[in-house]
Tab-separated table of C-alpha atoms in Angstrom:
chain	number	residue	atom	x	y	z
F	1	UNK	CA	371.711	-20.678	65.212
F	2	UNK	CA	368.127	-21.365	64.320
F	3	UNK	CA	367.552	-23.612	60.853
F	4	UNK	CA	366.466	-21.149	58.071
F	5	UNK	CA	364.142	-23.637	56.555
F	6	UNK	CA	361.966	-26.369	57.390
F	7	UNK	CA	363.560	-29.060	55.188
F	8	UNK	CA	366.304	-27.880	57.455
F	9	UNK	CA	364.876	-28.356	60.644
F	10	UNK	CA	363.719	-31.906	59.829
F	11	UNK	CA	367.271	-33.086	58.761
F	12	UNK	CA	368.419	-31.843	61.703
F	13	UNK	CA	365.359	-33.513	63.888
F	14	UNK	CA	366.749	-36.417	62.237
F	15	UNK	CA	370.982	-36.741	62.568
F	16	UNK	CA	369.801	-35.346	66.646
F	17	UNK	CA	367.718	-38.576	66.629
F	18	UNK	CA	370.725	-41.039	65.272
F	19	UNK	CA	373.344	-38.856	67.920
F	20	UNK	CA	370.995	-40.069	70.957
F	21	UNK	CA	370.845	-43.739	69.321
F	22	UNK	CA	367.345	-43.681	68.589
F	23	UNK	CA	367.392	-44.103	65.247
F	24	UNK	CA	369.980	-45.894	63.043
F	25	UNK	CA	372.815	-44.289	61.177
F	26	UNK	CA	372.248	-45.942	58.493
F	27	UNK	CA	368.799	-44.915	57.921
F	28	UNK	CA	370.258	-41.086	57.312
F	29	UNK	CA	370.136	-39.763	54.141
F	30	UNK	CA	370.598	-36.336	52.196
F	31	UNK	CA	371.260	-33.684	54.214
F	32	UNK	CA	370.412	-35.383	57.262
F	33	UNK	CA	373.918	-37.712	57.035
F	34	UNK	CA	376.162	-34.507	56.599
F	35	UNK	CA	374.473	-33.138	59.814
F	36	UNK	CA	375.348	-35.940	61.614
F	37	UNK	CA	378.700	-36.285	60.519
F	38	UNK	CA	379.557	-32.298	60.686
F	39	UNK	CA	377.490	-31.086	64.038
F	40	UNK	CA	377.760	-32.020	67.727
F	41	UNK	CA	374.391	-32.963	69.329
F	42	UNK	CA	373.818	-29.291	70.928
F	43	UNK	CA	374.305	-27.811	67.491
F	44	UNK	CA	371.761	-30.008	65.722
F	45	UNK	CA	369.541	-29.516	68.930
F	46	UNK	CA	369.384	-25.243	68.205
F	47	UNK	CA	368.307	-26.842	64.271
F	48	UNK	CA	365.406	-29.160	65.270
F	49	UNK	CA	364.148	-27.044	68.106
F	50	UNK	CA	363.196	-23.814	65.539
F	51	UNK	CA	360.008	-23.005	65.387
F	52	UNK	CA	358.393	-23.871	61.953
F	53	UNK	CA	355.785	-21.704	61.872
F	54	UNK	CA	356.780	-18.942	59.021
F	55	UNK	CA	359.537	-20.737	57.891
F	56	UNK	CA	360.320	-21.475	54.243
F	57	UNK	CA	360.125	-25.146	53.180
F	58	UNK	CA	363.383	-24.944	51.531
F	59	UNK	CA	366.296	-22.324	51.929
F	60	UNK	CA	366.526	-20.270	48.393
């Protein structure tokens, strides 16, 4: 399932990064937190890996 905006697509970008250790839990926020809390990594990575291009910056 693609993201559907791109605030969504960089939250994602970010809980992937804290699932592979390469950023800190604790530096999640928002959206971001509930990602990585609720998702398994292959989930978030169909999120971060959506093209941008023509996508909304936030969902409606």
């Amino acid at each position: 399932m693609p993201a559907q905006s791109k605030a969504q697509q960089k939250a994602a970008g970010a809980a992937l990064s804290a699932k592979r250790g390469e950023t800190k839990v604790s530096e999640l926020q928002g959206a971001s937190k509930d990602m990585y809390e609720s998702m398994s990594e292959s989930e978030l990575e169909d999120f971060a890996s959506t093209e941008r291009k023509g996508l909304p910056d936030k969902k409606d």
